[in-house]
Amino acid sequence: MVESLLYPSLEEASDFINSALRVKNLVVCCGLFSVEYVGRSSSTLGSGERILIIKGDGSVLVHRSKGYEPVNWQPSGCIIRCRIEDGKMIVFSERRRPKEFLKAVFEKVYIVFSTGLVDDAKFLMGPSEETFYNVLFQHPEFIEKGLRLTSRQKPLSTGVVDFTGVDVNGNYVFVEVKRRTAGVDAVKQLDRYIKSQPTRFRGILCAPSITKPALSLLEKKGYSFRKLDLNKISKLLTIEPFEETLDKHF
């Protein structure tokens, strides 16, 4: 259930936040406030309109109107209190070890809401680019039957080609791989690599899918498209669940 107060008095907002803190609910408060921090260093953020987020695990984040990173934050496990002092609402966060204090001083509260979130899902980290290319290099049959890859990430005068190799008919091959839909730029990239070589190379563009304009240009250039089956490739990868917490993130 979501509970909220729109344009509450500071006293109403303080009571609301304290009630939410007692049951370890998520609290989001938007208003006009300043921030002071003392701990490993010290900082002061003057009064401005911004967002304070308090999570059920005791972590605190202060977000401004731009950017994705918090301007101030405290990790999980903090002790959080809210009170009225000298006509302002004070949200105080204390971290015991190491000693850190964060104080948000509200002059106005525009909206505050609280809810209990249930989220027990695992965060699964997909394969890195390095792992992905390793699988293809060891299993070139995912690209083309009979293909033998001889090098990867080979520097050229016009860039770095993903793979070089020899196909079943003995033709030298340049392979350019895209992990998402291949567009016209990918075809032009492959074309630059091949045109930079004095020896004739066959071109192969690999991707899960390709746009119609890209496929048309690829065929016009005389190159080949090979569809990558990401499901089959993923079966060769051992991906351990990665449980992301706020502490790890920072």
Coordinates of N, CA and C in Angstrom, one line a residue:
M1 N 0.8 -1.2 0.0 CA 0.0 0.0 0.0 C 0.9 1.3 0.0
V2 N 0.5 2.2 -0.8 CA 1.2 3.5 -0.9 C 0.4 4.6 -0.1
E3 N 1.1 5.3 0.8 CA 0.5 6.4 1.5 C 1.3 7.6 1.2
S4 N 0.6 8.8 1.1 CA 1.2 10.0 0.7 C 0.6 11.2 1.3
L5 N 1.4 12.3 1.4 CA 0.8 13.6 1.8 C 1.3 14.6 0.8
L6 N 0.4 15.4 0.3 CA 0.7 16.5 -0.6 C 0.7 17.8 0.1
Y7 N 1.8 18.5 0.0 CA 2.0 19.8 0.6 C 1.6 19.8 2.1
P8 N 2.2 18.8 2.9 CA 1.9 18.8 4.3 C 2.6 19.9 5.0
S9 N 2.2 20.1 6.3 CA 3.0 21.0 7.1 C 4.2 20.2 7.5
L10 N 5.2 20.8 8.1 CA 6.4 20.1 8.5 C 6.2 19.2 9.6
E11 N 5.3 19.5 10.5 CA 4.9 18.7 11.6 C 4.2 17.4 11.1
E12 N 3.3 17.6 10.1 CA 2.6 16.4 9.5 C 3.6 15.5 8.8
A13 N 4.5 16.1 8.1 CA 5.5 15.3 7.3 C 6.4 14.6 8.3
S14 N 6.8 15.2 9.4 CA 7.7 14.6 10.4 C 7.0 13.3 11.0
D15 N 5.8 13.5 11.4 CA 5.0 12.4 12.0 C 4.9 11.2 11.0
F16 N 4.6 11.6 9.7 CA 4.4 10.6 8.6 C 5.7 9.8 8.4
I17 N 6.8 10.5 8.4 CA 8.1 9.9 8.1 C 8.5 8.9 9.3
N18 N 8.3 9.4 10.5 CA 8.6 8.6 11.7 C 7.8 7.3 11.7
S19 N 6.5 7.4 11.3 CA 5.6 6.2 11.3 C 6.2 5.2 10.2
A20 N 6.6 5.8 9.1 CA 7.1 4.9 8.0 C 8.5 4.2 8.5
L21 N 9.3 5.0 9.2 CA 10.6 4.5 9.7 C 10.4 3.3 10.6
R22 N 9.3 3.4 11.5 CA 9.1 2.4 12.5 C 8.8 1.0 11.8
V23 N 8.2 1.0 10.6 CA 7.9 -0.3 10.0 C 8.8 -0.5 8.8
K24 N 9.9 0.3 8.7 CA 11.0 0.1 7.7 C 10.4 0.2 6.3
N25 N 9.6 1.1 6.1 CA 9.1 1.4 4.7 C 10.0 2.2 3.9
L26 N 9.9 2.2 2.6 CA 10.6 3.2 1.8 C 9.9 4.5 1.9
V27 N 10.7 5.6 2.0 CA 10.2 6.9 2.1 C 10.8 7.8 1.0
V28 N 10.0 8.5 0.3 CA 10.5 9.5 -0.7 C 9.9 10.8 -0.3
C29 N 10.8 11.8 -0.1 CA 10.3 13.1 0.3 C 10.9 14.2 -0.7
C30 N 10.0 15.0 -1.3 CA 10.5 16.0 -2.2 C 10.2 17.4 -1.6
G31 N 11.2 18.2 -1.5 CA 11.0 19.5 -0.9 C 12.2 20.4 -1.0
L32 N 12.1 21.5 -0.2 CA 13.2 22.5 -0.2 C 14.0 22.2 1.0
F33 N 15.3 21.9 0.8 CA 16.1 21.5 2.0 C 17.6 21.7 1.7
S34 N 18.4 21.8 2.8 CA 19.8 21.8 2.7 C 20.3 20.5 3.3
V35 N 21.6 20.3 3.1 CA 22.2 19.0 3.6 C 23.6 19.3 4.2
E36 N 23.9 18.7 5.3 CA 25.2 18.8 6.0 C 25.7 17.3 6.2
Y37 N 27.0 17.1 5.9 CA 27.6 15.8 6.1 C 28.9 15.9 6.8
V38 N 29.1 15.1 7.8 CA 30.3 15.0 8.6 C 30.7 13.5 8.7
G39 N 31.9 13.2 8.3 CA 32.4 11.8 8.4 C 33.8 11.7 8.0
R40 N 34.0 10.9 6.9 CA 35.4 10.8 6.4 C 35.9 12.1 5.8
S41 N 34.9 13.0 5.5 CA 35.2 14.4 5.1 C 34.1 15.2 5.6
S42 N 33.9 16.3 5.1 CA 32.7 17.1 5.4 C 32.2 17.9 4.2
S43 N 30.9 18.1 4.2 CA 30.4 18.9 3.0 C 29.1 19.6 3.4
T44 N 28.8 20.6 2.7 CA 27.5 21.4 2.9 C 26.9 21.6 1.6
L45 N 25.6 21.3 1.5 CA 24.8 21.6 0.3 C 23.7 22.6 0.6
G46 N 23.8 23.8 0.0 CA 22.8 24.8 0.3 C 21.4 24.5 0.0
S47 N 20.5 25.3 0.4 CA 19.1 25.0 0.2 C 18.7 25.0 -1.2
G48 N 17.9 24.0 -1.6 CA 17.5 23.8 -2.9 C 16.4 22.7 -3.0
E49 N 15.6 22.7 -4.1 CA 14.6 21.7 -4.3 C 15.2 20.4 -4.8
R50 N 15.0 19.4 -4.0 CA 15.6 18.1 -4.3 C 14.8 16.9 -3.7
I51 N 15.3 15.7 -3.8 CA 14.6 14.5 -3.3 C 15.4 13.8 -2.3
L52 N 14.8 13.4 -1.2 CA 15.4 12.6 -0.2 C 14.8 11.2 -0.2
I53 N 15.6 10.2 -0.3 CA 15.1 8.8 -0.3 C 15.6 8.0 0.9
I54 N 14.8 7.4 1.6 CA 15.2 6.6 2.8 C 14.6 5.2 2.5
K55 N 15.6 4.2 2.5 CA 15.2 2.8 2.2 C 15.0 2.1 3.5
G56 N 14.3 1.0 3.4 CA 14.0 0.2 4.6 C 15.2 -0.4 5.3
D57 N 16.3 -0.5 4.6 CA 17.5 -1.0 5.2 C 18.4 0.0 5.9
G58 N 17.8 1.3 5.9 CA 18.6 2.3 6.6 C 19.5 3.1 5.7
S59 N 19.5 2.9 4.4 CA 20.3 3.7 3.5 C 19.5 5.0 3.1
V60 N 20.3 6.0 2.8 CA 19.8 7.3 2.5 C 20.4 7.9 1.2
L61 N 19.6 8.5 0.4 CA 20.2 9.1 -0.8 C 19.5 10.5 -1.0
V62 N 20.3 11.4 -1.5 CA 19.8 12.7 -1.8 C 20.1 13.0 -3.3
H63 N 19.0 13.2 -4.0 CA 19.1 13.4 -5.5 C 18.7 14.8 -5.9
R64 N 19.5 15.4 -6.8 CA 19.1 16.7 -7.4 C 18.3 16.5 -8.6
S65 N 17.9 17.6 -9.3 CA 17.0 17.5 -10.4 C 17.7 16.9 -11.7
K66 N 19.0 16.8 -11.7 CA 19.8 16.3 -12.8 C 20.8 15.2 -12.4
G67 N 21.1 14.3 -13.3 CA 22.1 13.3 -13.0 C 21.5 12.1 -12.3
Y68 N 22.2 11.0 -12.5 CA 21.7 9.7 -11.9 C 22.4 9.4 -10.5
E69 N 23.5 10.1 -10.2 CA 24.2 9.8 -9.0 C 23.7 10.7 -7.9
P70 N 23.6 10.1 -6.7 CA 23.2 11.0 -5.5 C 24.2 12.0 -5.2
V71 N 23.8 13.2 -4.8 CA 24.8 14.2 -4.4 C 25.3 13.9 -3.0
N72 N 24.5 13.3 -2.1 CA 24.9 12.8 -0.8 C 24.2 11.4 -0.6
W73 N 24.9 10.6 0.2 CA 24.3 9.3 0.5 C 24.8 8.7 1.8
Q74 N 24.1 7.8 2.3 CA 24.6 7.0 3.5 C 24.2 5.5 3.2
P75 N 25.1 4.6 3.5 CA 24.8 3.2 3.2 C 23.8 2.6 4.2
S76 N 23.5 1.3 3.9 CA 22.5 0.6 4.8 C 23.0 0.5 6.2
G77 N 22.1 0.3 7.1 CA 22.4 0.1 8.5 C 22.4 1.4 9.3
C78 N 22.1 2.5 8.7 CA 22.1 3.8 9.5 C 20.9 3.9 10.4
I79 N 21.1 4.7 11.4 CA 20.0 5.0 12.4 C 19.4 6.4 11.9
I80 N 18.1 6.4 11.7 CA 17.5 7.6 11.1 C 16.4 8.1 12.0
R81 N 16.5 9.4 12.2 CA 15.5 10.1 13.1 C 14.9 11.3 12.4
C82 N 13.7 11.7 12.7 CA 13.1 12.9 12.1 C 12.4 13.7 13.2
R83 N 12.7 15.0 13.2 CA 12.1 15.8 14.3 C 11.9 17.3 13.8
I84 N 11.2 18.0 14.5 CA 11.0 19.5 14.2 C 11.9 20.2 15.2
E85 N 12.7 21.2 14.6 CA 13.6 22.0 15.4 C 13.7 23.4 14.8
D86 N 13.4 24.4 15.6 CA 13.5 25.8 15.2 C 12.6 26.0 13.9
G87 N 11.5 25.4 13.9 CA 10.6 25.6 12.8 C 10.9 24.9 11.5
K88 N 11.9 24.0 11.6 CA 12.3 23.2 10.4 C 12.2 21.8 10.7
M89 N 12.1 21.0 9.6 CA 12.1 19.5 9.8 C 13.5 19.0 9.6
I90 N 14.0 18.2 10.5 CA 15.3 17.7 10.5 C 15.3 16.2 10.3
V91 N 15.9 15.7 9.2 CA 16.0 14.2 9.0 C 17.5 13.9 9.3
F92 N 17.8 13.2 10.3 CA 19.1 12.9 10.8 C 19.5 11.5 10.6
S93 N 20.6 11.2 9.9 CA 21.1 9.8 9.6 C 22.4 9.7 10.2
E94 N 22.6 8.6 11.1 CA 23.8 8.3 11.7 C 24.4 6.9 11.4
R95 N 25.6 6.9 11.0 CA 26.3 5.6 10.7 C 27.3 5.4 11.9
R96 N 27.3 4.3 12.5 CA 28.1 4.0 13.7 C 29.6 3.8 13.3
R97 N 29.8 2.9 12.3 CA 31.2 2.5 12.0 C 31.3 2.5 10.5
P98 N 32.2 3.4 10.0 CA 32.8 4.5 10.7 C 31.8 5.6 11.0
K99 N 32.1 6.5 11.9 CA 31.2 7.5 12.3 C 30.9 8.5 11.2
E100 N 29.7 8.6 10.8 CA 29.3 9.5 9.8 C 27.9 10.1 10.1
F101 N 27.7 11.3 9.8 CA 26.4 11.9 10.1 C 25.9 12.7 8.8
L102 N 24.6 12.6 8.5 CA 24.1 13.3 7.4 C 22.8 14.0 8.0
K103 N 22.6 15.3 7.7 CA 21.5 16.0 8.2 C 20.8 16.8 7.1
A104 N 19.5 16.5 6.9 CA 18.8 17.2 5.9 C 17.8 18.1 6.6
V105 N 17.9 19.4 6.3 CA 17.1 20.4 7.0 C 16.0 21.0 6.0
F106 N 14.8 20.6 6.2 CA 13.7 20.9 5.3 C 13.0 22.2 5.8
E107 N 12.9 23.1 4.8 CA 12.1 24.3 5.0 C 10.7 24.2 4.5
K108 N 10.5 23.3 3.4 CA 9.2 23.0 2.9 C 9.2 21.6 2.4
V109 N 8.0 20.9 2.5 CA 7.8 19.6 2.0 C 6.7 19.7 1.0
Y110 N 7.0 19.3 -0.3 CA 6.0 19.4 -1.3 C 5.1 18.1 -1.4
I111 N 5.8 17.0 -1.3 CA 5.1 15.7 -1.2 C 6.0 14.7 -0.5
V112 N 5.4 13.8 0.2 CA 6.1 12.7 0.8 C 5.3 11.4 0.7
F113 N 5.9 10.4 0.3 CA 5.1 9.1 0.2 C 5.9 8.0 0.8
S114 N 5.2 6.9 1.2 CA 5.8 5.8 1.9 C 5.1 4.5 1.4
T115 N 5.9 3.5 1.2 CA 5.4 2.2 0.8 C 6.3 1.1 1.2
G116 N 5.8 -0.1 1.4 CA 6.6 -1.3 1.7 C 6.8 -2.0 0.4
L117 N 8.1 -2.2 0.0 CA 8.4 -2.9 -1.3 C 8.8 -4.3 -1.0
V118 N 8.4 -5.3 -1.8 CA 8.8 -6.6 -1.8 C 9.6 -6.9 -3.0
D119 N 10.9 -7.2 -2.9 CA 11.8 -7.4 -4.1 C 12.9 -8.4 -3.6
D120 N 12.6 -9.7 -3.9 CA 13.6 -10.7 -3.5 C 14.3 -11.3 -4.8
A121 N 14.1 -10.7 -5.9 CA 14.7 -11.3 -7.1 C 16.2 -11.2 -7.2
K122 N 16.8 -12.1 -7.8 CA 18.3 -12.1 -8.0 C 18.6 -11.2 -9.2
F123 N 19.8 -10.5 -9.1 CA 20.3 -9.7 -10.2 C 21.3 -10.6 -10.9
L124 N 21.0 -10.9 -12.2 CA 21.8 -11.8 -13.0 C 22.7 -10.9 -13.9
M125 N 24.0 -11.0 -13.7 CA 24.9 -10.3 -14.6 C 25.1 -11.1 -15.9
G126 N 24.8 -10.5 -17.0 CA 25.0 -11.1 -18.3 C 26.5 -11.3 -18.6
P127 N 26.8 -12.0 -19.7 CA 28.2 -12.2 -20.0 C 28.9 -10.9 -20.5
S128 N 30.1 -10.7 -20.1 CA 30.9 -9.6 -20.5 C 31.2 -9.7 -22.0
E129 N 31.6 -8.6 -22.5 CA 32.0 -8.6 -24.0 C 33.2 -9.6 -24.2
E130 N 34.1 -9.6 -23.2 CA 35.3 -10.5 -23.3 C 34.9 -11.9 -23.3
T131 N 34.0 -12.3 -22.4 CA 33.5 -13.7 -22.3 C 32.7 -14.1 -23.6
F132 N 31.9 -13.2 -24.1 CA 31.2 -13.4 -25.3 C 32.1 -13.7 -26.5
Y133 N 33.1 -12.9 -26.7 CA 34.0 -13.1 -27.8 C 34.9 -14.4 -27.6
N134 N 35.2 -14.7 -26.4 CA 35.9 -15.9 -26.1 C 35.1 -17.2 -26.6
V135 N 33.8 -17.2 -26.3 CA 33.0 -18.3 -26.7 C 33.0 -18.4 -28.2
L136 N 32.8 -17.3 -28.9 CA 32.8 -17.4 -30.4 C 34.1 -17.8 -30.9
F137 N 35.2 -17.4 -30.3 CA 36.5 -17.8 -30.8 C 36.8 -19.3 -30.6
Q138 N 36.3 -19.8 -29.5 CA 36.4 -21.2 -29.3 C 35.4 -22.1 -30.0
H139 N 34.3 -21.5 -30.4 CA 33.2 -22.2 -31.1 C 32.8 -21.4 -32.3
P140 N 33.7 -21.4 -33.3 CA 33.3 -20.6 -34.6 C 32.2 -21.2 -35.3
E141 N 31.7 -22.4 -35.0 CA 30.5 -23.0 -35.6 C 29.3 -22.1 -35.4
F142 N 29.3 -21.3 -34.3 CA 28.2 -20.4 -34.1 C 28.1 -19.4 -35.2
I143 N 29.2 -19.1 -35.8 CA 29.2 -18.1 -36.9 C 29.0 -18.8 -38.2
E144 N 29.7 -19.8 -38.5 CA 29.6 -20.6 -39.8 C 30.2 -21.9 -39.7
K145 N 29.6 -22.9 -40.2 CA 30.1 -24.3 -40.2 C 31.4 -24.4 -41.0
G146 N 32.4 -25.0 -40.5 CA 33.7 -25.1 -41.2 C 34.6 -24.0 -41.0
L147 N 34.2 -22.9 -40.4 CA 35.0 -21.7 -40.2 C 36.1 -22.0 -39.2
R148 N 37.3 -21.5 -39.5 CA 38.4 -21.6 -38.5 C 38.9 -20.2 -38.3
L149 N 38.8 -19.8 -37.0 CA 39.3 -18.5 -36.6 C 40.7 -18.5 -36.3
T150 N 41.5 -17.5 -36.7 CA 43.0 -17.5 -36.5 C 43.4 -16.4 -35.6
S151 N 42.7 -15.4 -35.5 CA 43.0 -14.3 -34.6 C 41.8 -13.5 -34.2
R152 N 41.9 -12.7 -33.1 CA 40.8 -11.9 -32.6 C 41.3 -10.5 -32.3
Q153 N 40.5 -9.5 -32.4 CA 40.8 -8.1 -32.1 C 42.1 -7.7 -32.8
K154 N 42.2 -8.0 -34.1 CA 43.4 -7.7 -34.9 C 43.4 -6.2 -35.4
P155 N 44.4 -5.5 -35.0 CA 44.6 -4.1 -35.4 C 44.8 -4.0 -36.9
L156 N 44.1 -3.0 -37.5 CA 44.3 -2.7 -38.9 C 44.5 -1.2 -39.1
S157 N 44.8 -0.8 -40.2 CA 45.0 0.7 -40.4 C 43.7 1.5 -40.3
T158 N 42.6 0.8 -40.4 CA 41.3 1.4 -40.4 C 40.5 1.1 -39.1
G159 N 41.1 0.4 -38.2 CA 40.4 0.0 -37.0 C 40.8 -1.4 -36.5
V160 N 40.0 -2.0 -35.7 CA 40.3 -3.3 -35.1 C 39.1 -4.3 -35.5
V161 N 39.5 -5.3 -36.3 CA 38.5 -6.3 -36.7 C 38.3 -7.3 -35.6
D162 N 37.1 -7.8 -35.4 CA 36.8 -8.7 -34.3 C 37.6 -10.0 -34.5
F163 N 37.4 -10.7 -35.7 CA 38.1 -11.9 -35.9 C 38.6 -12.0 -37.3
T164 N 39.7 -12.7 -37.5 CA 40.1 -13.1 -38.8 C 40.1 -14.7 -38.9
G165 N 40.0 -15.2 -40.1 CA 39.9 -16.7 -40.2 C 40.0 -17.1 -41.6
V166 N 39.7 -18.4 -41.7 CA 39.6 -19.1 -43.0 C 38.4 -19.9 -43.1
D167 N 37.6 -19.8 -44.2 CA 36.4 -20.5 -44.3 C 36.6 -21.9 -44.9
V168 N 35.5 -22.7 -45.0 CA 35.7 -24.1 -45.4 C 36.2 -24.2 -46.9
N169 N 36.1 -23.1 -47.6 CA 36.6 -23.1 -49.0 C 38.0 -22.5 -49.1
G170 N 38.6 -22.2 -48.0 CA 40.0 -21.7 -48.0 C 40.1 -20.2 -48.2
N171 N 38.9 -19.5 -48.1 CA 39.0 -18.0 -48.3 C 39.3 -17.4 -47.0
Y172 N 40.2 -16.3 -47.1 CA 40.5 -15.5 -45.9 C 39.2 -14.7 -45.5
V173 N 39.0 -14.6 -44.2 CA 37.7 -14.0 -43.8 C 38.0 -13.0 -42.7
F174 N 37.2 -11.8 -42.8 CA 37.1 -10.9 -41.7 C 35.7 -11.0 -41.1
V175 N 35.6 -11.2 -39.8 CA 34.3 -11.3 -39.1 C 34.1 -10.1 -38.2
E176 N 33.0 -9.4 -38.4 CA 32.6 -8.3 -37.5 C 31.4 -8.8 -36.7
V177 N 31.4 -8.6 -35.4 CA 30.4 -9.1 -34.5 C 29.7 -8.0 -33.8
K178 N 28.3 -8.0 -33.8 CA 27.5 -7.1 -33.0 C 26.6 -7.9 -32.1
R179 N 26.5 -7.4 -30.9 CA 25.7 -8.1 -29.9 C 24.3 -7.7 -29.9
R180 N 24.0 -6.6 -30.7 CA 22.6 -6.2 -30.9 C 22.4 -6.1 -32.4
T181 N 21.2 -5.5 -32.7 CA 20.9 -5.4 -34.1 C 21.9 -4.7 -34.9
A182 N 22.4 -5.2 -36.0 CA 23.4 -4.6 -36.8 C 22.7 -3.6 -37.8
G183 N 23.3 -2.4 -37.9 CA 22.8 -1.4 -38.8 C 23.8 -1.1 -39.9
V184 N 23.5 -0.1 -40.6 CA 24.3 0.3 -41.8 C 25.7 0.6 -41.4
D185 N 25.9 1.2 -40.2 CA 27.3 1.6 -39.8 C 28.1 0.3 -39.6
A186 N 27.6 -0.8 -39.2 CA 28.3 -2.0 -39.0 C 28.8 -2.5 -40.4
V187 N 27.9 -2.4 -41.4 CA 28.3 -2.8 -42.7 C 29.5 -1.9 -43.3
K188 N 29.3 -0.6 -43.1 CA 30.4 0.3 -43.5 C 31.7 0.0 -42.8
Q189 N 31.6 -0.3 -41.5 CA 32.8 -0.7 -40.7 C 33.5 -1.9 -41.3
L190 N 32.8 -2.9 -41.6 CA 33.3 -4.1 -42.2 C 33.9 -3.8 -43.6
D191 N 33.2 -3.0 -44.3 CA 33.7 -2.6 -45.7 C 35.0 -1.9 -45.6
R192 N 35.2 -1.0 -44.6 CA 36.5 -0.3 -44.5 C 37.6 -1.3 -44.2
Y193 N 37.4 -2.2 -43.3 CA 38.4 -3.2 -43.0 C 38.8 -4.0 -44.2
I194 N 37.9 -4.5 -45.0 CA 38.2 -5.3 -46.2 C 38.9 -4.5 -47.2
K195 N 38.5 -3.2 -47.4 CA 39.1 -2.4 -48.5 C 40.5 -1.9 -48.1
S196 N 40.8 -2.0 -46.8 CA 42.2 -1.6 -46.4 C 43.2 -2.7 -46.7
Q197 N 42.8 -3.9 -47.1 CA 43.7 -5.0 -47.3 C 44.1 -5.2 -48.8
P198 N 45.4 -5.4 -49.0 CA 45.8 -5.7 -50.4 C 45.3 -7.0 -50.9
T199 N 45.1 -8.0 -49.9 CA 44.7 -9.3 -50.3 C 43.1 -9.4 -50.2
R200 N 42.5 -10.2 -51.0 CA 41.1 -10.3 -51.0 C 40.6 -11.0 -49.8
F201 N 39.7 -10.4 -49.1 CA 39.1 -11.1 -47.9 C 37.6 -11.2 -48.1
R202 N 37.0 -12.2 -47.6 CA 35.5 -12.4 -47.5 C 35.0 -11.7 -46.2
G203 N 33.9 -11.0 -46.3 CA 33.4 -10.4 -45.1 C 32.1 -11.0 -44.6
I204 N 32.1 -11.2 -43.2 CA 31.0 -11.8 -42.5 C 30.6 -10.9 -41.4
L205 N 29.3 -10.5 -41.4 CA 28.8 -9.7 -40.3 C 27.8 -10.6 -39.5
C206 N 28.1 -10.6 -38.2 CA 27.3 -11.5 -37.3 C 26.6 -10.6 -36.3
A207 N 25.3 -11.0 -36.1 CA 24.5 -10.2 -35.1 C 23.2 -11.0 -34.9
P208 N 22.5 -10.8 -33.8 CA 21.3 -11.4 -33.5 C 20.2 -11.1 -34.6
S209 N 20.3 -9.9 -35.2 CA 19.4 -9.4 -36.2 C 20.1 -8.3 -37.0
I210 N 19.5 -7.9 -38.1 CA 20.0 -6.9 -39.0 C 18.9 -6.0 -39.6
T211 N 19.1 -4.8 -39.7 CA 18.1 -3.9 -40.3 C 18.0 -4.2 -41.8
K212 N 16.9 -3.9 -42.4 CA 16.7 -4.1 -43.8 C 17.7 -3.2 -44.7
P213 N 17.9 -1.9 -44.4 CA 18.9 -1.2 -45.1 C 20.3 -1.8 -45.0
A214 N 20.6 -2.2 -43.8 CA 22.0 -2.8 -43.6 C 22.1 -4.1 -44.4
L215 N 21.1 -4.9 -44.4 CA 21.2 -6.2 -45.2 C 21.3 -5.9 -46.7
S216 N 20.5 -4.9 -47.1 CA 20.6 -4.5 -48.6 C 22.0 -4.1 -48.9
L217 N 22.6 -3.2 -48.1 CA 23.9 -2.7 -48.4 C 25.0 -3.9 -48.3
L218 N 24.8 -4.8 -47.3 CA 25.7 -5.9 -47.2 C 25.7 -6.8 -48.4
E219 N 24.5 -7.1 -48.9 CA 24.4 -7.9 -50.1 C 25.0 -7.2 -51.3
K220 N 24.8 -5.9 -51.4 CA 25.3 -5.1 -52.5 C 26.8 -5.2 -52.5
K221 N 27.4 -5.2 -51.3 CA 28.9 -5.2 -51.2 C 29.4 -6.7 -51.4
G222 N 28.6 -7.6 -51.4 CA 29.0 -9.0 -51.6 C 29.4 -9.7 -50.3
Y223 N 29.0 -9.2 -49.2 CA 29.4 -9.8 -47.9 C 28.2 -10.7 -47.4
S224 N 28.5 -11.4 -46.3 CA 27.5 -12.4 -45.8 C 27.0 -11.9 -44.4
F225 N 25.8 -12.2 -44.1 CA 25.2 -12.0 -42.8 C 25.0 -13.4 -42.1
R226 N 25.4 -13.5 -40.9 CA 25.2 -14.8 -40.1 C 24.5 -14.4 -38.8
K227 N 23.3 -15.0 -38.6 CA 22.5 -14.7 -37.4 C 23.1 -15.4 -36.2
L228 N 23.3 -14.7 -35.1 CA 23.8 -15.3 -33.9 C 22.7 -15.7 -33.0
D229 N 22.7 -17.0 -32.6 CA 21.7 -17.5 -31.7 C 22.2 -17.3 -30.2
L230 N 21.8 -16.2 -29.6 CA 22.3 -15.9 -28.3 C 21.9 -16.9 -27.2
N231 N 20.7 -17.6 -27.4 CA 20.3 -18.6 -26.5 C 21.3 -19.8 -26.5
K232 N 21.7 -20.2 -27.6 CA 22.7 -21.3 -27.7 C 24.0 -20.9 -27.1
I233 N 24.4 -19.7 -27.4 CA 25.7 -19.2 -26.9 C 25.7 -19.1 -25.4
S234 N 24.6 -18.7 -24.8 CA 24.5 -18.5 -23.4 C 24.5 -19.8 -22.6
K235 N 24.2 -20.9 -23.3 CA 24.2 -22.2 -22.6 C 25.7 -22.6 -22.3
L236 N 26.6 -22.0 -23.0 CA 28.0 -22.4 -22.8 C 28.6 -21.5 -21.7
L237 N 27.9 -20.5 -21.2 CA 28.4 -19.6 -20.2 C 27.9 -19.9 -18.9
T238 N 28.8 -19.9 -17.9 CA 28.4 -20.1 -16.5 C 28.3 -18.7 -15.9
I239 N 27.0 -18.3 -15.6 CA 26.8 -16.9 -15.1 C 26.3 -17.1 -13.7
E240 N 27.1 -16.7 -12.7 CA 26.7 -16.7 -11.3 C 25.8 -15.5 -11.0
P241 N 24.7 -15.7 -10.2 CA 23.9 -14.6 -9.8 C 24.7 -13.6 -9.0
F242 N 24.5 -12.3 -9.3 CA 25.2 -11.2 -8.7 C 24.2 -10.5 -7.9
E243 N 24.3 -10.6 -6.6 CA 23.3 -9.9 -5.7 C 23.9 -8.5 -5.4
E244 N 23.2 -7.5 -6.0 CA 23.7 -6.1 -5.9 C 23.0 -5.5 -4.7
T245 N 23.8 -4.9 -3.8 CA 23.3 -4.2 -2.7 C 23.9 -2.8 -2.8
L246 N 23.3 -1.9 -2.0 CA 23.8 -0.5 -2.0 C 25.2 -0.4 -1.6
D247 N 25.7 -1.2 -0.6 CA 27.0 -1.1 -0.2 C 28.0 -1.5 -1.3
K248 N 27.7 -2.5 -2.1 CA 28.5 -2.9 -3.2 C 28.5 -1.9 -4.3
H249 N 27.3 -1.3 -4.5 CA 27.2 -0.3 -5.6 C 28.2 0.9 -5.3
F250 N 28.3 1.3 -4.1 CA 29.2 2.4 -3.8 C 30.5 2.0 -3.3

